[in-house]
Amino acid sequence: MSGSFAFEQFVLDTGERRLTADADPVDLNGRYFDALALLVREHGKLITKDRFLAEVWRGVPVTDEALTQCIKTLRRQLGDDAARPRFIETLPKHGYRFVAPVEAIGSEKRVSRGTQGWREFVVAGSAGTLGGAVAGLIGGLIYGFAGASQAEQTGTGAISTLLVLLAIAVLVAVIGAAGVSFAIATAELARTRSWQWLTITGAGGGLITGAAVKLLGIDSFTLLIGRAPHNITGAMEGLLVGGAVGASTWLAQRVPLKRQAAALGACSGALAAIASVLLGGHLLLGSLATLTRDFPDSHLNVARFGGLVGQPQFGQATELITAALEGALFAGCVVVAMQIARRRASEKP
């Protein structure tokens, strides 16, 4: 059976005898291409050594080492790992199986492929949004309990302080995660899954979402109380953190474990958050500090949050540390949530 087949960022065109990764050609000799084509066409099925000899080497006597070297080369070109296979699974003494989900590309498959693509778009975007909600919940609880501990000194109820800070954190995280996640999912829907495109779309989603939220927040303050804070989180912060999530999403697809994906997302998110602060921006707690400075009657004493990181006041050191923690938590949760959703979808028949 001839035709084109798509799996992750790869497209195998058996008619043109070409393998591409994100539209870039992947070098394979004739025998190895035939072996990959056989595996992909029969994805999910065991391919024995005898079948490789009959359909790839066409009866030419070869040693077991020749087949082993073929599979080893295919794994290297696909970025696969024999210990934790994403594409080619070894069944010792029996043969090999292609385990990644494969989509046939052709006139008779266009409708089902489009439906599948849209389903993956919704699943990935929704999973990333849920990851953002988890990050907001964790961060909101930390900030909420810290704020509640000083509530008696400001005349505000501890429960009220906790709930308000929790609601703010979850709302900001969910909106930001939705913008970034669905932007990244759009790139994947269009099969532009290179690290450049995932980074660009993640950054674009964060920029647009951050700008819209900041504009809405400023307009809301102006409408309700006649003036607005001058420097709360917005487009620049969204651009940097969204780009970090996009780049980490690409990297996470190339590691086998969820904790590795979490580490990649957390590190990139922390670096992006630190960069935004150094460039004059603010994340959540920094924005709250700006609000309390612009509105002196506020009952929230942000200076006391310095105690969370061992600082007596809320200065730049505290903001850098808390911003790094916020960025790491947000990016790590979003990247892992999207990765879990992809892998569960790939396990479905």
GROMACS .gro file of C-alpha atoms in nm:
model
  349
    1MET     CA    1   0.000   0.000   0.000
    2SER     CA    2   0.145   0.332  -0.109
    3GLY     CA    3   0.062   0.679   0.020
    4SER     CA    4   0.174   0.928   0.282
    5PHE     CA    5   0.172   0.873   0.656
    6ALA     CA    6   0.212   1.126   0.938
    7PHE     CA    7   0.343   1.051   1.287
    8GLU     CA    8   0.439   1.325   1.531
    9GLN     CA    9   0.650   1.577   1.334
   10PHE     CA   10   0.734   1.326   1.059
   11VAL     CA   11   0.570   1.263   0.721
   12LEU     CA   12   0.657   0.946   0.527
   13ASP     CA   13   0.573   0.968   0.157
   14THR     CA   14   0.609   0.618   0.013
   15GLY     CA   15   0.525   0.729  -0.341
   16GLU     CA   16   0.800   0.991  -0.350
   17ARG     CA   17   1.017   0.776  -0.121
   18ARG     CA   18   1.078   1.067   0.113
   19LEU     CA   19   1.081   1.113   0.491
   20THR     CA   20   1.055   1.465   0.630
   21ALA     CA   21   1.064   1.609   0.981
   22ASP     CA   22   0.891   1.946   1.009
   23ALA     CA   23   0.926   1.970   0.628
   24ASP     CA   24   1.303   1.907   0.645
   25PRO     CA   25   1.427   1.593   0.462
   26VAL     CA   26   1.562   1.303   0.669
   27ASP     CA   27   1.836   1.099   0.504
   28LEU     CA   28   1.767   0.723   0.467
   29ASN     CA   29   1.905   0.473   0.219
   30GLY     CA   30   1.671   0.256   0.013
   31ARG     CA   31   1.664  -0.053   0.235
   32TYR     CA   32   1.617   0.145   0.554
   33PHE     CA   33   1.338   0.349   0.394
   34ASP     CA   34   1.161   0.026   0.293
   35ALA     CA   35   1.197  -0.109   0.647
   36LEU     CA   36   1.046   0.208   0.796
   37ALA     CA   37   0.766   0.207   0.539
   38LEU     CA   38   0.682  -0.153   0.631
   39LEU     CA   39   0.675  -0.071   1.003
   40VAL     CA   40   0.462   0.240   0.953
   41ARG     CA   41   0.212   0.076   0.717
   42GLU     CA   42   0.165  -0.206   0.967
   43HIS     CA   43   0.178   0.016   1.278
   44GLY     CA   44   0.069  -0.163   1.592
   45LYS     CA   45   0.149  -0.504   1.442
   46LEU     CA   46   0.447  -0.730   1.502
   47ILE     CA   47   0.688  -0.742   1.205
   48THR     CA   48   0.904  -1.055   1.220
   49LYS     CA   49   1.257  -1.100   1.090
   50ASP     CA   50   1.126  -1.329   0.817
   51ARG     CA   51   0.890  -1.060   0.694
   52PHE     CA   52   1.171  -0.801   0.687
   53LEU     CA   53   1.382  -1.046   0.481
   54ALA     CA   54   1.095  -1.115   0.241
   55GLU     CA   55   0.972  -0.757   0.186
   56VAL     CA   56   1.277  -0.540   0.247
   57TRP     CA   57   1.575  -0.755   0.147
   58ARG     CA   58   1.353  -0.959  -0.089
   59GLY     CA   59   1.516  -1.290  -0.012
   60VAL     CA   60   1.877  -1.167  -0.017
   61PRO     CA   61   2.059  -1.352   0.265
   62VAL     CA   62   2.161  -1.114   0.543
   63THR     CA   63   2.275  -1.158   0.900
   64ASP     CA   64   2.080  -1.061   1.210
   65GLU     CA   65   2.330  -0.778   1.253
   66ALA     CA   66   2.210  -0.617   0.928
   67LEU     CA   67   1.853  -0.593   1.060
   68THR     CA   68   1.976  -0.475   1.401
   69GLN     CA   69   2.183  -0.202   1.235
   70CYS     CA   70   1.884  -0.100   1.022
   71ILE     CA   71   1.659  -0.057   1.326
   72LYS     CA   72   1.935   0.124   1.515
   73THR     CA   73   1.975   0.372   1.228
   74LEU     CA   74   1.601   0.429   1.202
   75ARG     CA   75   1.582   0.503   1.573
   76ARG     CA   76   1.869   0.749   1.548
   77GLN     CA   77   1.707   0.934   1.257
   78LEU     CA   78   1.372   0.946   1.436
   79GLY     CA   79   1.522   1.053   1.770
   80ASP     CA   80   1.394   0.734   1.933
   81ASP     CA   81   1.525   0.548   2.238
   82ALA     CA   82   1.530   0.168   2.249
   83ALA     CA   83   1.490   0.171   2.628
   84ARG     CA   84   1.180   0.395   2.616
   85PRO     CA   85   1.053   0.369   2.257
   86ARG     CA   86   0.824   0.633   2.111
   87PHE     CA   87   0.830   0.483   1.762
   88ILE     CA   88   0.993   0.139   1.727
   89GLU     CA   89   0.946  -0.122   1.998
   90THR     CA   90   1.163  -0.434   2.015
   91LEU     CA   91   1.001  -0.766   2.096
   92PRO     CA   92   1.304  -0.984   2.180
   93LYS     CA   93   1.335  -1.299   1.965
   94HIS     CA   94   1.020  -1.203   1.773
   95GLY     CA   95   1.068  -0.877   1.582
   96TYR     CA   96   0.967  -0.512   1.596
   97ARG     CA   97   0.650  -0.304   1.621
   98PHE     CA   98   0.581   0.060   1.531
   99VAL     CA   99   0.400   0.201   1.836
  100ALA     CA  100   0.342   0.570   1.755
  101PRO     CA  101  -0.003   0.675   1.628
  102VAL     CA  102  -0.003   0.706   1.249
  103GLU     CA  103  -0.238   0.905   1.026
  104ALA     CA  104  -0.278   0.812   0.662
  105ILE     CA  105  -0.277   1.118   0.437
  106GLY     CA  106  -0.483   1.079   0.123
  107SER     CA  107  -0.809   1.179  -0.039
  108GLU     CA  108  -1.002   0.904   0.137
  109LYS     CA  109  -0.857   1.002   0.478
  110ARG     CA  110  -0.876   1.381   0.470
  111VAL     CA  111  -1.203   1.414   0.661
  112SER     CA  112  -1.108   1.171   0.939
  113ARG     CA  113  -0.760   1.322   0.965
  114GLY     CA  114  -0.907   1.672   0.996
  115THR     CA  115  -1.148   1.555   1.266
  116GLN     CA  116  -0.864   1.387   1.453
  117GLY     CA  117  -0.653   1.702   1.426
  118TRP     CA  118  -0.926   1.920   1.572
  119ARG     CA  119  -0.980   1.673   1.855
  120GLU     CA  120  -0.608   1.686   1.937
  121PHE     CA  121  -0.625   2.066   1.924
  122VAL     CA  122  -0.907   2.079   2.179
  123VAL     CA  123  -0.746   1.815   2.404
  124ALA     CA  124  -0.402   1.981   2.406
  125GLY     CA  125  -0.539   2.332   2.462
  126SER     CA  126  -0.779   2.220   2.735
  127ALA     CA  127  -0.509   2.017   2.909
  128GLY     CA  128  -0.273   2.315   2.912
  129THR     CA  129  -0.550   2.534   3.052
  130LEU     CA  130  -0.614   2.278   3.326
  131GLY     CA  131  -0.241   2.274   3.402
  132GLY     CA  132  -0.254   2.652   3.442
  133ALA     CA  133  -0.547   2.615   3.681
  134VAL     CA  134  -0.344   2.373   3.893
  135ALA     CA  135  -0.052   2.616   3.897
  136GLY     CA  136  -0.283   2.900   3.997
  137LEU     CA  137  -0.438   2.688   4.271
  138ILE     CA  138  -0.099   2.598   4.421
  139GLY     CA  139   0.037   2.952   4.396
  140GLY     CA  140  -0.288   3.103   4.520
  141LEU     CA  141  -0.290   2.881   4.826
  142ILE     CA  142   0.070   2.976   4.909
  143TYR     CA  143   0.005   3.348   4.870
  144GLY     CA  144  -0.340   3.318   5.030
  145PHE     CA  145  -0.214   3.156   5.348
  146ALA     CA  146   0.073   3.404   5.366
  147GLY     CA  147  -0.172   3.692   5.329
  148ALA     CA  148  -0.417   3.540   5.575
  149SER     CA  149  -0.145   3.526   5.840
  150GLN     CA  150  -0.133   3.907   5.843
  151ALA     CA  151  -0.507   3.963   5.804
  152GLU     CA  152  -0.569   4.040   6.172
  153GLN     CA  153  -0.315   4.323   6.161
  154THR     CA  154  -0.492   4.486   5.866
  155GLY     CA  155  -0.848   4.435   5.985
  156THR     CA  156  -0.936   4.194   5.704
  157GLY     CA  157  -1.074   3.847   5.762
  158ALA     CA  158  -0.824   3.564   5.712
  159ILE     CA  159  -1.067   3.352   5.509
  160SER     CA  160  -1.157   3.650   5.288
  161THR     CA  161  -0.791   3.725   5.223
  162LEU     CA  162  -0.720   3.364   5.137
  163LEU     CA  163  -1.017   3.336   4.898
  164VAL     CA  164  -0.948   3.667   4.723
  165LEU     CA  165  -0.580   3.590   4.659
  166LEU     CA  166  -0.666   3.234   4.555
  167ALA     CA  167  -0.930   3.356   4.309
  168ILE     CA  168  -0.694   3.615   4.159
  169ALA     CA  169  -0.414   3.361   4.115
  170VAL     CA  170  -0.637   3.096   3.956
  171LEU     CA  171  -0.809   3.345   3.724
  172VAL     CA  172  -0.482   3.495   3.598
  173ALA     CA  173  -0.322   3.152   3.552
  174VAL     CA  174  -0.621   3.003   3.369
  175ILE     CA  175  -0.650   3.296   3.126
  176GLY     CA  176  -0.276   3.295   3.058
  177ALA     CA  177  -0.261   2.918   3.017
  178ALA     CA  178  -0.558   2.914   2.780
  179GLY     CA  179  -0.402   3.177   2.556
  180VAL     CA  180  -0.063   3.004   2.542
  181SER     CA  181  -0.190   2.644   2.523
  182PHE     CA  182  -0.440   2.697   2.244
  183ALA     CA  183  -0.183   2.901   2.049
  184ILE     CA  184   0.064   2.611   2.072
  185ALA     CA  185  -0.212   2.366   1.983
  186THR     CA  186  -0.284   2.576   1.673
  187ALA     CA  187   0.074   2.529   1.553
  188GLU     CA  188   0.046   2.155   1.611
  189LEU     CA  189  -0.287   2.145   1.427
  190ALA     CA  190  -0.113   2.304   1.128
  191ARG     CA  191   0.170   2.050   1.170
  192THR     CA  192   0.428   2.324   1.217
  193ARG     CA  193   0.587   2.150   1.513
  194SER     CA  194   0.942   2.280   1.491
  195TRP     CA  195   1.084   2.442   1.802
  196GLN     CA  196   1.082   2.778   1.627
  197TRP     CA  197   0.710   2.768   1.551
  198LEU     CA  198   0.608   2.634   1.890
  199THR     CA  199   0.814   2.907   2.058
  200ILE     CA  200   0.670   3.176   1.831
  201THR     CA  201   0.309   3.065   1.874
  202GLY     CA  202   0.348   3.027   2.251
  203ALA     CA  203   0.500   3.374   2.272
  204GLY     CA  204   0.227   3.517   2.048
  205GLY     CA  205  -0.049   3.361   2.255
  206GLY     CA  206   0.107   3.494   2.576
  207LEU     CA  207   0.157   3.841   2.427
  208ILE     CA  208  -0.202   3.875   2.304
  209THR     CA  209  -0.351   3.734   2.624
  210GLY     CA  210  -0.129   3.946   2.849
  211ALA     CA  211  -0.204   4.262   2.655
  212ALA     CA  212  -0.579   4.196   2.658
  213VAL     CA  213  -0.586   4.119   3.031
  214LYS     CA  214  -0.382   4.427   3.117
  215LEU     CA  215  -0.601   4.651   2.903
  216LEU     CA  216  -0.916   4.507   3.058
  217GLY     CA  217  -0.774   4.545   3.407
  218ILE     CA  218  -0.672   4.906   3.353
  219ASP     CA  219  -1.009   4.992   3.198
  220SER     CA  220  -1.191   4.821   3.486
  221PHE     CA  221  -0.999   5.017   3.750
  222THR     CA  222  -1.054   5.342   3.560
  223LEU     CA  223  -1.425   5.277   3.522
  224LEU     CA  224  -1.483   5.175   3.885
  225ILE     CA  225  -1.258   5.406   4.085
  226GLY     CA  226  -1.137   5.666   3.838
  227ARG     CA  227  -0.769   5.567   3.819
  228ALA     CA  228  -0.563   5.264   3.735
  229PRO     CA  229  -0.232   5.104   3.838
  230HIS     CA  230   0.057   5.203   3.614
  231ASN     CA  231   0.261   4.884   3.579
  232ILE     CA  232   0.089   4.549   3.617
  233THR     CA  233   0.169   4.228   3.432
  234GLY     CA  234   0.087   4.231   3.062
  235ALA     CA  235   0.214   4.175   2.708
  236MET     CA  236   0.588   4.160   2.772
  237GLU     CA  237   0.559   3.909   3.054
  238GLY     CA  238   0.315   3.700   2.850
  239LEU     CA  239   0.551   3.706   2.551
  240LEU     CA  240   0.848   3.576   2.749
  241VAL     CA  241   0.670   3.313   2.956
  242GLY     CA  242   0.458   3.196   2.661
  243GLY     CA  243   0.768   3.157   2.447
  244ALA     CA  244   0.930   2.953   2.725
  245VAL     CA  245   0.627   2.723   2.740
  246GLY     CA  246   0.636   2.677   2.362
  247ALA     CA  247   1.005   2.587   2.355
  248SER     CA  248   0.961   2.353   2.652
  249THR     CA  249   0.668   2.184   2.479
  250TRP     CA  250   0.892   2.097   2.186
  251LEU     CA  251   1.166   1.966   2.418
  252ALA     CA  252   0.920   1.771   2.634
  253GLN     CA  253   0.807   1.570   2.331
  254ARG     CA  254   1.160   1.434   2.310
  255VAL     CA  255   1.197   1.307   2.666
  256PRO     CA  256   1.034   0.989   2.795
  257LEU     CA  257   0.940   1.088   3.151
  258LYS     CA  258   0.685   1.335   3.290
  259ARG     CA  259   0.930   1.459   3.553
  260GLN     CA  260   1.179   1.547   3.279
  261ALA     CA  261   0.909   1.744   3.097
  262ALA     CA  262   0.823   1.918   3.425
  263ALA     CA  263   1.187   2.008   3.485
  264LEU     CA  264   1.225   2.151   3.134
  265GLY     CA  265   0.911   2.360   3.169
  266ALA     CA  266   1.001   2.480   3.518
  267CYS     CA  267   1.354   2.585   3.425
  268SER     CA  268   1.248   2.773   3.111
  269GLY     CA  269   0.955   2.936   3.289
  270ALA     CA  270   1.176   3.052   3.575
  271LEU     CA  271   1.433   3.201   3.338
  272ALA     CA  272   1.162   3.381   3.139
  273ALA     CA  273   1.008   3.522   3.458
  274ILE     CA  274   1.345   3.646   3.583
  275ALA     CA  275   1.411   3.809   3.246
  276SER     CA  276   1.076   3.988   3.257
  277VAL     CA  277   1.150   4.133   3.602
  278LEU     CA  278   1.497   4.245   3.497
  279LEU     CA  279   1.336   4.420   3.199
  280GLY     CA  280   1.104   4.611   3.431
  281GLY     CA  281   0.801   4.383   3.424
  282HIS     CA  282   0.604   4.214   3.700
  283LEU     CA  283   0.434   3.881   3.749
  284LEU     CA  284   0.150   3.820   3.993
  285LEU     CA  285   0.302   3.916   4.328
  286GLY     CA  286   0.497   4.202   4.171
  287SER     CA  287   0.171   4.334   4.023
  288LEU     CA  288   0.005   4.314   4.364
  289ALA     CA  289   0.296   4.512   4.508
  290THR     CA  290   0.242   4.777   4.239
  291LEU     CA  291  -0.128   4.790   4.325
  292THR     CA  292  -0.059   4.846   4.694
  293ARG     CA  293   0.182   5.129   4.612
  294ASP     CA  294  -0.064   5.295   4.376
  295PHE     CA  295  -0.353   5.250   4.622
  296PRO     CA  296  -0.216   5.333   4.971
  297ASP     CA  297  -0.547   5.245   5.137
  298SER     CA  298  -0.505   4.881   5.041
  299HIS     CA  299  -0.518   4.636   5.332
  300LEU     CA  300  -0.271   4.398   5.166
  301ASN     CA  301   0.076   4.438   5.314
  302VAL     CA  302   0.296   4.300   5.034
  303ALA     CA  303   0.613   4.387   5.223
  304ARG     CA  304   0.547   4.094   5.454
  305PHE     CA  305   0.558   3.851   5.161
  306GLY     CA  306   0.934   3.893   5.166
  307GLY     CA  307   0.925   3.648   5.454
  308LEU     CA  308   0.830   3.373   5.207
  309VAL     CA  309   1.185   3.385   5.070
  310GLY     CA  310   1.368   3.495   5.383
  311GLN     CA  311   1.374   3.869   5.303
  312PRO     CA  312   1.261   4.140   5.547
  313GLN     CA  313   1.094   4.352   5.276
  314PHE     CA  314   0.948   4.311   4.928
  315GLY     CA  315   1.239   4.438   4.720
  316GLN     CA  316   1.386   4.335   4.385
  317ALA     CA  317   1.548   4.024   4.530
  318THR     CA  318   1.213   3.905   4.664
  319GLU     CA  319   1.040   3.985   4.337
  320LEU     CA  320   1.302   3.797   4.135
  321ILE     CA  321   1.270   3.489   4.355
  322THR     CA  322   0.890   3.486   4.368
  323ALA     CA  323   0.865   3.559   3.995
  324ALA     CA  324   1.099   3.267   3.922
  325LEU     CA  325   0.882   3.041   4.138
  326GLU     CA  326   0.565   3.163   3.964
  327GLY     CA  327   0.715   3.114   3.618
  328ALA     CA  328   0.847   2.769   3.705
  329LEU     CA  329   0.516   2.656   3.851
  330PHE     CA  330   0.311   2.791   3.561
  331ALA     CA  331   0.528   2.662   3.277
  332GLY     CA  332   0.597   2.328   3.444
  333CYS     CA  333   0.228   2.254   3.505
  334VAL     CA  334   0.119   2.361   3.156
  335VAL     CA  335   0.391   2.163   2.977
  336VAL     CA  336   0.331   1.846   3.180
  337ALA     CA  337  -0.047   1.866   3.140
  338MET     CA  338  -0.016   1.897   2.761
  339GLN     CA  339   0.238   1.615   2.749
  340ILE     CA  340   0.018   1.380   2.954
  341ALA     CA  341  -0.278   1.455   2.728
  342ARG     CA  342  -0.075   1.378   2.414
  343ARG     CA  343   0.059   1.051   2.548
  344ARG     CA  344  -0.281   0.931   2.663
  345ALA     CA  345  -0.423   1.017   2.323
  346SER     CA  346  -0.140   0.824   2.153
  347GLU     CA  347  -0.217   0.516   2.364
  348LYS     CA  348  -0.574   0.501   2.236
  349PRO     CA  349  -0.629   0.257   1.951
   0.00000   0.00000   0.00000
